[in-house]
Amino acid sequence: MKWGVVRFPGSLDDNDALWALREVMGQEASLLWHKDTSLQGVECVLLPGGFSYGDYLRCGAIARFSPIMDSVAKFAAEGGLVVGTCNGFQVLCEAHLLPGALTRNRTLSFICEPVHVRVENAQTPFTCALRQGEVLKLPIKHGEGLYVAPAAELRQMEERGQVLLRYVDAAGQQSDAANPNGSLHAIAGVANERFNVFGLMPHPEHAVEALLGGEDGLKIFRSIIESAR
C-alpha cells in the first residue's frame, strides 16, 4: 500500500510514522510537504502529530490552510482514506473533514501517558482487523485533546457508529477516571459519515514494537492495509 505522510512546519511525529510504516510494516511511504499540491498517487494520507505552525493560534487552525489540505479534502471527497493522529486529528476537525473540535484538557495540563481505548465499531477501514469491544493500549501526549461537539451531533454520531475509539480502563470499562482529558462521551477517535476519514488522539505509530511498550498500534495500520486489498 502506498502511504503519504504530510509534514507541516512543526510536525513532530512524521518520522515516527514513516518508521512504523516503512521499517516495521514494510509499506511504501513517502513524505508530503505541506506546500505540495500533489498527493503523488498515495492510497492513504496520514496527518501526523506535533505542533503544526507552533499551535500559536489554535491547534490545527493554521495548518488547515496549507496548500496540501485542498488536495487532501478533494482526495477524501473522492473516497480516499485519510487518518490523522493527535495534531493530525485536530487539523482534520479544523478543516471540517471530521465533526467536532479538540479543546484544552480539563486539567489544563499537558498529558503524556499510556491509555486504554475500546473499539466501538469494528466495521470500518480503520478498525476491520480488530474485534468489537477489543481494548488497545496506546500512548497519548497532548494539551488539547478534549473532544467536543454539540449534543445533537454527538447523538447522531453515536447512532451512526462514527465513534470508533472510546477511553476506558484496562478492563474495558468506561469511567471518568479512565477519561484522561475529559472528552465528551469519552471519545478518543471518530470517523466521518462516509467512514473514509478517521482522527484519533492516541498515537498508534508509537505502539508498533515491544521495545516501545506495546504493539497495539499495528492493528490500526493493519486494518487500513487490509481494507485496501
XYZ file of N, CA, C and O in Angstrom, residues 5-8 11-14 17 46-50 83-89 91 203 205:
96
model
N 2.738 10.733 4.145
C 2.750 11.351 5.474
C 3.022 12.842 5.293
O 4.074 13.221 4.772
N 2.079 13.665 5.700
C 2.192 15.107 5.487
C 3.048 15.743 6.581
O 2.835 15.476 7.774
N 3.996 16.559 6.169
C 4.812 17.320 7.128
C 4.437 18.795 7.062
O 4.564 19.433 6.024
N 3.935 19.310 8.174
C 3.685 20.742 8.323
C 4.869 21.350 9.092
O 5.582 20.631 9.797
N 5.531 19.765 12.563
C 5.187 18.346 12.728
C 6.264 17.664 13.558
O 7.457 17.960 13.429
N 5.834 16.743 14.396
C 6.771 16.111 15.331
C 6.891 14.612 15.097
O 7.956 14.040 15.260
N 5.796 14.000 14.696
C 5.757 12.542 14.641
C 5.771 12.007 13.212
O 5.434 10.836 12.997
N 6.130 12.844 12.265
C 6.159 12.400 10.874
C 7.195 11.295 10.654
O 6.915 10.290 10.003
N 6.012 8.061 12.157
C 5.011 7.413 11.308
C 5.687 6.723 10.126
O 5.331 5.598 9.756
N -1.709 10.267 5.757
C -1.608 10.301 7.216
C -1.143 11.694 7.648
O -0.094 12.162 7.226
N -1.941 12.348 8.480
C -1.550 13.628 9.074
C -1.015 13.314 10.465
O -1.772 12.858 11.333
N 0.271 13.548 10.707
C 0.883 13.112 11.970
C 0.669 14.101 13.109
O 0.150 15.201 12.922
N 1.120 13.691 14.284
C 1.057 14.562 15.446
C 2.175 15.585 15.443
O 3.050 15.574 14.586
N 2.110 16.477 16.399
C 3.126 17.519 16.516
C 2.516 18.854 16.875
O 1.483 18.909 17.546
N -6.180 9.505 7.576
C -6.145 9.298 9.027
C -5.270 10.377 9.657
O -4.224 10.731 9.119
N -5.728 10.918 10.768
C -4.970 11.944 11.482
C -4.779 11.537 12.932
O -5.738 11.135 13.599
N -3.537 11.618 13.416
C -3.251 11.279 14.805
C -2.878 12.537 15.559
O -2.055 13.321 15.101
N -3.490 12.738 16.713
C -3.195 13.862 17.602
C -3.340 15.204 16.864
O -4.444 15.589 16.529
N -2.249 15.891 16.565
C -2.377 17.154 15.850
C -3.037 16.954 14.492
O -3.789 17.830 14.014
N -2.812 15.786 13.887
C -3.487 15.490 12.627
C -4.995 15.408 12.806
O -5.765 15.834 11.931
N -5.436 14.888 13.936
C -6.866 14.836 14.271
C -7.389 16.263 14.404
O -8.460 16.613 13.874
N -6.182 18.944 13.022
C -6.200 19.559 11.690
C -7.445 19.118 10.916
O -8.124 19.926 10.272
N -1.576 7.713 19.815
C -0.557 7.596 18.766
C -0.286 6.134 18.424
O 0.551 5.493 19.078
N 1.410 5.070 15.970
C 2.786 4.953 15.450
C 3.811 4.801 16.572
O 4.950 4.419 16.322
